[in-house]
Amino acid sequence: QVQLQESGPGLVQPSQTLSLMCTVSGASITSDNYHWTWIRQPAGKGLEWIGRISSSGSTSYNLSLKSRVIMTLDTSKNQFSLRLTSVTATDTAVYYCARGDYGGNPFFDIWGPGTLVTVFS
Amino acid sequence: QSVLTQPPSASGTPGQGVTISCSGSGSSIRSNYVYWYQQLPGTAPRLLIYRNNQRPSGVPGRFSGSKSGTEASLAISGLRSDDEAVYFCASWDDRLSGPVFGGGTNLTVL
């Protein structure tokens, strides 16, 4: 049974960097069949795709966030990470990691429970 | 402002059917598959429909999806109280080169 779990600080100060990790169990992040994805949801609002990373480490980011996002793989720990720089209050949201299909379509079949990140001083 | 447009709310009574719409454009829904997600309160979204009308294993046949042109729909028959949730549509957008979502429809079962 594949499971994903987000972890990281729940509070980040403005202009600082948000860093989250997603730990994958029950599957290898080096599998060629999937992308590993980050999606966020501000309170009471819709979903926003942040970006994805493939098993080989190639990335694709939301154009509106591209200048501030970095995603990486840690194959030794079966984890992938999200770094979002220069955060503001508008980055406050629940952040989800999810497994997506290799085609890049919004086929996200496994999700983590989500973690709330609040940007405030 | 979401790229795909959904009505903010919908409602029905137990046993009835309800349809939720999702409007896109030529660069999104017309050219690509549509996906639907169900988000129960306080939980992560769950994949409900993929490739316009396919159900993952475990999703009841009461849920069905369709697409025509730049519009897509999610139909739920035989409404149950535990269908109360927010439903999101999603698609790939060729112009934005990434997945896009609707703003979500909050379904109330009266």
mmCIF file of C-alpha atoms in Angstrom:
data_model
loop_
_atom_site.group_PDB
_atom_site.id
_atom_site.type_symbol
_atom_site.label_atom_id
_atom_site.label_comp_id
_atom_site.label_asym_id
_atom_site.label_seq_id
_atom_site.Cartn_x
_atom_site.Cartn_y
_atom_site.Cartn_z
ATOM 1 C CA GLN A 1 0.000 0.000 0.000
ATOM 2 C CA VAL A 2 1.555 3.245 -1.152
ATOM 3 C CA GLN A 3 1.511 6.099 1.333
ATOM 4 C CA LEU A 4 2.812 9.663 1.249
ATOM 5 C CA GLN A 5 3.507 11.883 4.242
ATOM 6 C CA GLU A 6 4.440 15.559 4.230
ATOM 7 C CA SER A 7 6.701 17.047 6.870
ATOM 8 C CA GLY A 8 8.241 20.418 7.599
ATOM 9 C CA PRO A 9 7.820 23.655 9.550
ATOM 10 C CA GLY A 10 4.295 24.912 9.973
ATOM 11 C CA LEU A 11 5.382 28.527 10.283
ATOM 12 C CA VAL A 12 7.625 30.488 7.933
ATOM 13 C CA GLN A 13 8.517 34.150 8.104
ATOM 14 C CA PRO A 14 7.927 36.449 5.134
ATOM 15 C CA SER A 15 10.804 36.588 2.640
ATOM 16 C CA GLN A 16 12.171 33.292 3.977
ATOM 17 C CA THR A 17 12.193 29.876 2.295
ATOM 18 C CA LEU A 18 9.482 27.278 2.774
ATOM 19 C CA SER A 19 10.930 23.751 2.869
ATOM 20 C CA LEU A 20 8.844 20.589 2.880
ATOM 21 C CA MET A 21 9.640 16.917 2.524
ATOM 22 C CA CYS A 22 7.423 14.101 1.309
ATOM 23 C CA THR A 23 8.252 10.588 2.480
ATOM 24 C CA VAL A 24 7.034 7.790 0.233
ATOM 25 C CA SER A 25 6.399 4.289 1.568
ATOM 26 C CA GLY A 26 5.254 1.215 -0.309
ATOM 27 C CA ALA A 27 6.757 2.351 -3.621
ATOM 28 C CA SER A 28 10.084 3.545 -4.940
ATOM 29 C CA ILE A 29 10.411 7.135 -6.122
ATOM 30 C CA THR A 30 12.817 5.813 -8.752
ATOM 31 C CA SER A 31 9.953 3.990 -10.486
ATOM 32 C CA ASP A 32 9.676 5.121 -14.102
ATOM 33 C CA ASN A 33 5.917 5.045 -14.053
ATOM 34 C CA TYR A 34 5.258 8.109 -11.944
ATOM 35 C CA HIS A 35 5.915 11.743 -11.288
ATOM 36 C CA TRP A 36 6.021 13.090 -7.747
ATOM 37 C CA THR A 37 3.982 16.238 -7.339
ATOM 38 C CA TRP A 38 3.300 19.153 -5.005
ATOM 39 C CA ILE A 39 -0.137 20.819 -4.883
ATOM 40 C CA ARG A 40 -1.351 23.504 -2.522
ATOM 41 C CA GLN A 41 -4.703 24.761 -1.311
ATOM 42 C CA PRO A 42 -5.266 28.076 0.508
ATOM 43 C CA ALA A 43 -7.972 27.857 3.147
ATOM 44 C CA GLY A 44 -11.416 27.667 1.590
ATOM 45 C CA LYS A 45 -10.040 27.894 -1.934
ATOM 46 C CA GLY A 46 -9.180 25.693 -4.865
ATOM 47 C CA LEU A 47 -6.180 23.557 -5.722
ATOM 48 C CA GLU A 48 -3.008 24.852 -7.350
ATOM 49 C CA TRP A 49 -0.419 22.605 -8.980
ATOM 50 C CA ILE A 50 3.046 23.701 -7.895
ATOM 51 C CA GLY A 51 5.173 21.299 -9.899
ATOM 52 C CA ARG A 52 6.473 17.775 -10.328
ATOM 53 C CA ILE A 53 9.684 15.797 -10.379
ATOM 54 C CA SER A 54 10.289 12.574 -12.252
ATOM 55 C CA SER A 55 12.181 9.502 -11.122
ATOM 56 C CA SER A 56 15.213 10.774 -13.027
ATOM 57 C CA GLY A 57 15.049 14.164 -11.330
ATOM 58 C CA SER A 58 13.713 16.189 -14.214
ATOM 59 C CA THR A 59 11.312 18.897 -13.102
ATOM 60 C CA SER A 60 8.381 20.911 -14.365
ATOM 61 C CA TYR A 61 6.973 23.869 -12.484
ATOM 62 C CA ASN A 62 3.884 26.050 -12.528
ATOM 63 C CA LEU A 63 4.853 29.029 -14.662
ATOM 64 C CA SER A 64 3.526 31.448 -12.044
ATOM 65 C CA LEU A 65 5.836 29.992 -9.373
ATOM 66 C CA LYS A 66 8.748 28.829 -11.495
ATOM 67 C CA SER A 67 11.186 31.525 -10.376
ATOM 68 C CA ARG A 68 10.762 30.575 -6.709
ATOM 69 C CA VAL A 69 10.420 26.763 -6.752
ATOM 70 C CA ILE A 70 12.991 24.001 -6.482
ATOM 71 C CA MET A 71 12.126 20.301 -6.216
ATOM 72 C CA THR A 72 14.625 17.557 -5.535
ATOM 73 C CA LEU A 73 14.756 13.793 -4.953
ATOM 74 C CA ASP A 74 16.519 11.988 -2.129
ATOM 75 C CA THR A 75 16.590 8.414 -3.393
ATOM 76 C CA SER A 76 18.472 7.137 -0.331
ATOM 77 C CA LYS A 77 15.545 8.112 1.878
ATOM 78 C CA ASN A 78 12.798 7.615 -0.720
ATOM 79 C CA GLN A 79 11.790 11.247 -0.290
ATOM 80 C CA PHE A 80 11.223 14.255 -2.481
ATOM 81 C CA SER A 81 11.269 17.867 -1.412
ATOM 82 C CA LEU A 82 9.856 21.287 -2.139
ATOM 83 C CA ARG A 83 11.594 24.607 -1.588
ATOM 84 C CA LEU A 84 9.689 27.828 -2.192
ATOM 85 C CA THR A 85 11.744 30.984 -1.776
ATOM 86 C CA SER A 86 10.783 34.546 -0.863
ATOM 87 C CA VAL A 87 7.441 33.589 0.633
ATOM 88 C CA THR A 88 4.633 36.037 1.357
ATOM 89 C CA ALA A 89 1.276 35.703 3.080
ATOM 90 C CA THR A 90 -0.245 34.509 -0.195
ATOM 91 C CA ASP A 91 1.828 31.332 0.099
ATOM 92 C CA THR A 92 -0.104 30.340 3.228
ATOM 93 C CA ALA A 93 -1.868 27.092 2.353
ATOM 94 C CA VAL A 94 -2.189 23.386 2.968
ATOM 95 C CA TYR A 95 0.548 21.724 0.952
ATOM 96 C CA TYR A 96 -0.039 18.250 -0.431
ATOM 97 C CA CYS A 97 2.387 15.838 -2.021
ATOM 98 C CA ALA A 98 0.884 13.378 -4.475
ATOM 99 C CA ARG A 99 1.786 10.664 -6.953
ATOM 100 C CA GLY A 100 1.022 11.524 -10.552
ATOM 101 C CA ASP A 101 1.155 9.548 -13.752
ATOM 102 C CA TYR A 102 4.185 9.825 -15.991
ATOM 103 C CA GLY A 103 2.221 11.496 -18.773
ATOM 104 C CA GLY A 104 1.932 14.638 -16.710
ATOM 105 C CA ASN A 105 -1.853 14.672 -16.786
ATOM 106 C CA PRO A 106 -3.617 15.633 -13.530
ATOM 107 C CA PHE A 107 -3.978 11.953 -12.602
ATOM 108 C CA PHE A 108 -3.068 12.079 -8.908
ATOM 109 C CA ASP A 109 -4.016 8.755 -7.397
ATOM 110 C CA ILE A 110 -2.222 8.849 -4.042
ATOM 111 C CA TRP A 111 -2.079 11.927 -1.797
ATOM 112 C CA GLY A 112 -0.496 12.742 1.509
ATOM 113 C CA PRO A 113 -2.777 14.080 4.245
ATOM 114 C CA GLY A 114 -1.432 17.584 3.720
ATOM 115 C CA THR A 115 0.438 19.991 5.960
ATOM 116 C CA LEU A 116 -0.546 23.544 6.789
ATOM 117 C CA VAL A 117 2.121 26.158 6.244
ATOM 118 C CA THR A 118 1.453 29.645 7.543
ATOM 119 C CA VAL A 119 3.542 32.633 6.524
ATOM 120 C CA PHE A 120 3.557 35.296 9.184
ATOM 121 C CA SER A 121 5.872 37.419 11.197
ATOM 122 C CA GLN B 1 -9.172 32.979 -10.231
ATOM 123 C CA SER B 2 -9.168 29.343 -11.347
ATOM 124 C CA VAL B 3 -8.493 28.426 -14.980
ATOM 125 C CA LEU B 4 -11.466 26.050 -15.090
ATOM 126 C CA THR B 5 -14.874 27.372 -14.062
ATOM 127 C CA GLN B 6 -17.248 25.497 -11.767
ATOM 128 C CA PRO B 7 -20.405 26.607 -9.982
ATOM 129 C CA PRO B 8 -19.528 27.319 -6.328
ATOM 130 C CA SER B 9 -22.376 25.216 -4.982
ATOM 131 C CA ALA B 10 -24.844 22.467 -5.839
ATOM 132 C CA SER B 11 -27.422 20.563 -3.858
ATOM 133 C CA GLY B 12 -29.790 17.628 -3.987
ATOM 134 C CA THR B 13 -31.835 15.382 -1.785
ATOM 135 C CA PRO B 14 -30.975 11.792 -0.904
ATOM 136 C CA GLY B 15 -31.704 9.429 -3.761
ATOM 137 C CA GLN B 16 -31.768 12.190 -6.366
ATOM 138 C CA GLY B 17 -29.196 12.877 -9.037
ATOM 139 C CA VAL B 18 -27.052 15.973 -9.480
ATOM 140 C CA THR B 19 -24.713 17.222 -12.197
ATOM 141 C CA ILE B 20 -21.718 19.484 -11.685
ATOM 142 C CA SER B 21 -20.320 21.388 -14.644
ATOM 143 C CA CYS B 22 -16.773 22.409 -15.492
ATOM 144 C CA SER B 23 -16.000 24.936 -18.195
ATOM 145 C CA GLY B 24 -12.622 25.311 -19.837
ATOM 146 C CA SER B 25 -11.142 26.428 -23.119
ATOM 147 C CA GLY B 26 -9.613 25.169 -26.324
ATOM 148 C CA SER B 27 -6.211 24.844 -24.678
ATOM 149 C CA SER B 28 -7.532 22.838 -21.743
ATOM 150 C CA ILE B 29 -10.662 20.701 -21.822
ATOM 151 C CA ARG B 30 -11.205 20.657 -25.589
ATOM 152 C CA SER B 31 -7.723 19.256 -26.194
ATOM 153 C CA ASN B 32 -7.126 17.142 -23.085
ATOM 154 C CA TYR B 33 -8.634 14.678 -20.676
ATOM 155 C CA VAL B 34 -10.728 15.804 -17.705
ATOM 156 C CA TYR B 35 -10.305 14.503 -14.173
ATOM 157 C CA TRP B 36 -12.545 14.845 -11.132
ATOM 158 C CA TYR B 37 -11.658 14.845 -7.451
ATOM 159 C CA GLN B 38 -13.774 14.566 -4.314
ATOM 160 C CA GLN B 39 -12.595 16.322 -1.159
ATOM 161 C CA LEU B 40 -14.370 15.420 2.059
ATOM 162 C CA PRO B 41 -14.074 17.961 4.890
ATOM 163 C CA GLY B 42 -10.618 18.042 6.411
ATOM 164 C CA THR B 43 -9.147 15.449 4.054
ATOM 165 C CA ALA B 44 -6.999 15.319 0.951
ATOM 166 C CA PRO B 45 -8.687 15.124 -2.449
ATOM 167 C CA ARG B 46 -9.511 11.674 -3.824
ATOM 168 C CA LEU B 47 -9.411 10.787 -7.520
ATOM 169 C CA LEU B 48 -12.970 10.112 -8.654
ATOM 170 C CA ILE B 49 -12.876 10.149 -12.472
ATOM 171 C CA TYR B 50 -9.935 10.035 -14.881
ATOM 172 C CA ARG B 51 -9.658 10.350 -18.653
ATOM 173 C CA ASN B 52 -13.107 11.985 -18.879
ATOM 174 C CA ASN B 53 -15.195 9.000 -17.800
ATOM 175 C CA GLN B 54 -13.076 6.265 -16.214
ATOM 176 C CA ARG B 55 -13.498 5.285 -12.572
ATOM 177 C CA PRO B 56 -10.607 4.063 -10.414
ATOM 178 C CA SER B 57 -11.265 0.843 -8.587
ATOM 179 C CA GLY B 58 -13.351 1.461 -5.503
ATOM 180 C CA VAL B 59 -15.319 4.395 -6.908
ATOM 181 C CA PRO B 60 -19.019 3.521 -7.116
ATOM 182 C CA GLY B 61 -20.799 3.449 -10.450
ATOM 183 C CA ARG B 62 -23.049 6.236 -9.183
ATOM 184 C CA PHE B 63 -20.315 8.632 -10.253
ATOM 185 C CA SER B 64 -19.878 9.259 -13.963
ATOM 186 C CA GLY B 65 -18.067 11.808 -16.086
ATOM 187 C CA SER B 66 -18.538 13.204 -19.563
ATOM 188 C CA LYS B 67 -16.964 15.786 -21.849
ATOM 189 C CA SER B 68 -18.123 17.738 -24.873
ATOM 190 C CA GLY B 69 -16.055 20.460 -26.464
ATOM 191 C CA THR B 70 -14.809 22.815 -23.769
ATOM 192 C CA GLU B 71 -17.291 21.563 -21.167
ATOM 193 C CA ALA B 72 -17.193 18.616 -18.803
ATOM 194 C CA SER B 73 -19.679 17.258 -16.299
ATOM 195 C CA LEU B 74 -19.702 15.040 -13.253
ATOM 196 C CA ALA B 75 -22.981 13.254 -12.606
ATOM 197 C CA ILE B 76 -23.847 11.687 -9.278
ATOM 198 C CA SER B 77 -26.915 9.479 -9.051
ATOM 199 C CA GLY B 78 -28.626 8.118 -5.956
ATOM 200 C CA LEU B 79 -27.263 10.875 -3.722
ATOM 201 C CA ARG B 80 -26.166 9.886 -0.239
ATOM 202 C CA SER B 81 -25.373 12.056 2.759
ATOM 203 C CA ASP B 82 -21.721 11.004 2.603
ATOM 204 C CA ASP B 83 -21.474 12.484 -0.909
ATOM 205 C CA GLU B 84 -21.370 15.915 0.778
ATOM 206 C CA ALA B 85 -17.991 17.217 -0.292
ATOM 207 C CA VAL B 86 -16.223 19.669 -2.557
ATOM 208 C CA TYR B 87 -15.736 18.413 -6.103
ATOM 209 C CA PHE B 88 -12.907 19.686 -8.303
ATOM 210 C CA CYS B 89 -12.369 19.244 -12.015
ATOM 211 C CA ALA B 90 -8.889 19.258 -13.524
ATOM 212 C CA SER B 91 -7.281 19.131 -16.938
ATOM 213 C CA TRP B 92 -3.993 19.825 -18.665
ATOM 214 C CA ASP B 93 -3.616 23.276 -20.196
ATOM 215 C CA ASP B 94 -1.466 23.418 -23.343
ATOM 216 C CA ARG B 95 -0.938 27.182 -23.066
ATOM 217 C CA LEU B 96 0.170 27.050 -19.422
ATOM 218 C CA SER B 97 2.026 23.746 -19.902
ATOM 219 C CA GLY B 98 0.676 22.245 -16.705
ATOM 220 C CA PRO B 99 -2.343 20.851 -14.902
ATOM 221 C CA VAL B 100 -5.104 23.286 -13.969
ATOM 222 C CA PHE B 101 -8.031 22.960 -11.596
ATOM 223 C CA GLY B 102 -11.512 24.336 -11.188
ATOM 224 C CA GLY B 103 -12.390 26.368 -8.110
ATOM 225 C CA GLY B 104 -14.474 23.547 -6.686
ATOM 226 C CA THR B 105 -18.192 22.917 -6.211
ATOM 227 C CA ASN B 106 -19.508 22.461 -2.695
ATOM 228 C CA LEU B 107 -22.187 19.760 -2.841
ATOM 229 C CA THR B 108 -24.839 19.770 -0.131
ATOM 230 C CA VAL B 109 -27.162 16.810 0.372
ATOM 231 C CA LEU B 110 -30.304 18.281 1.907
#
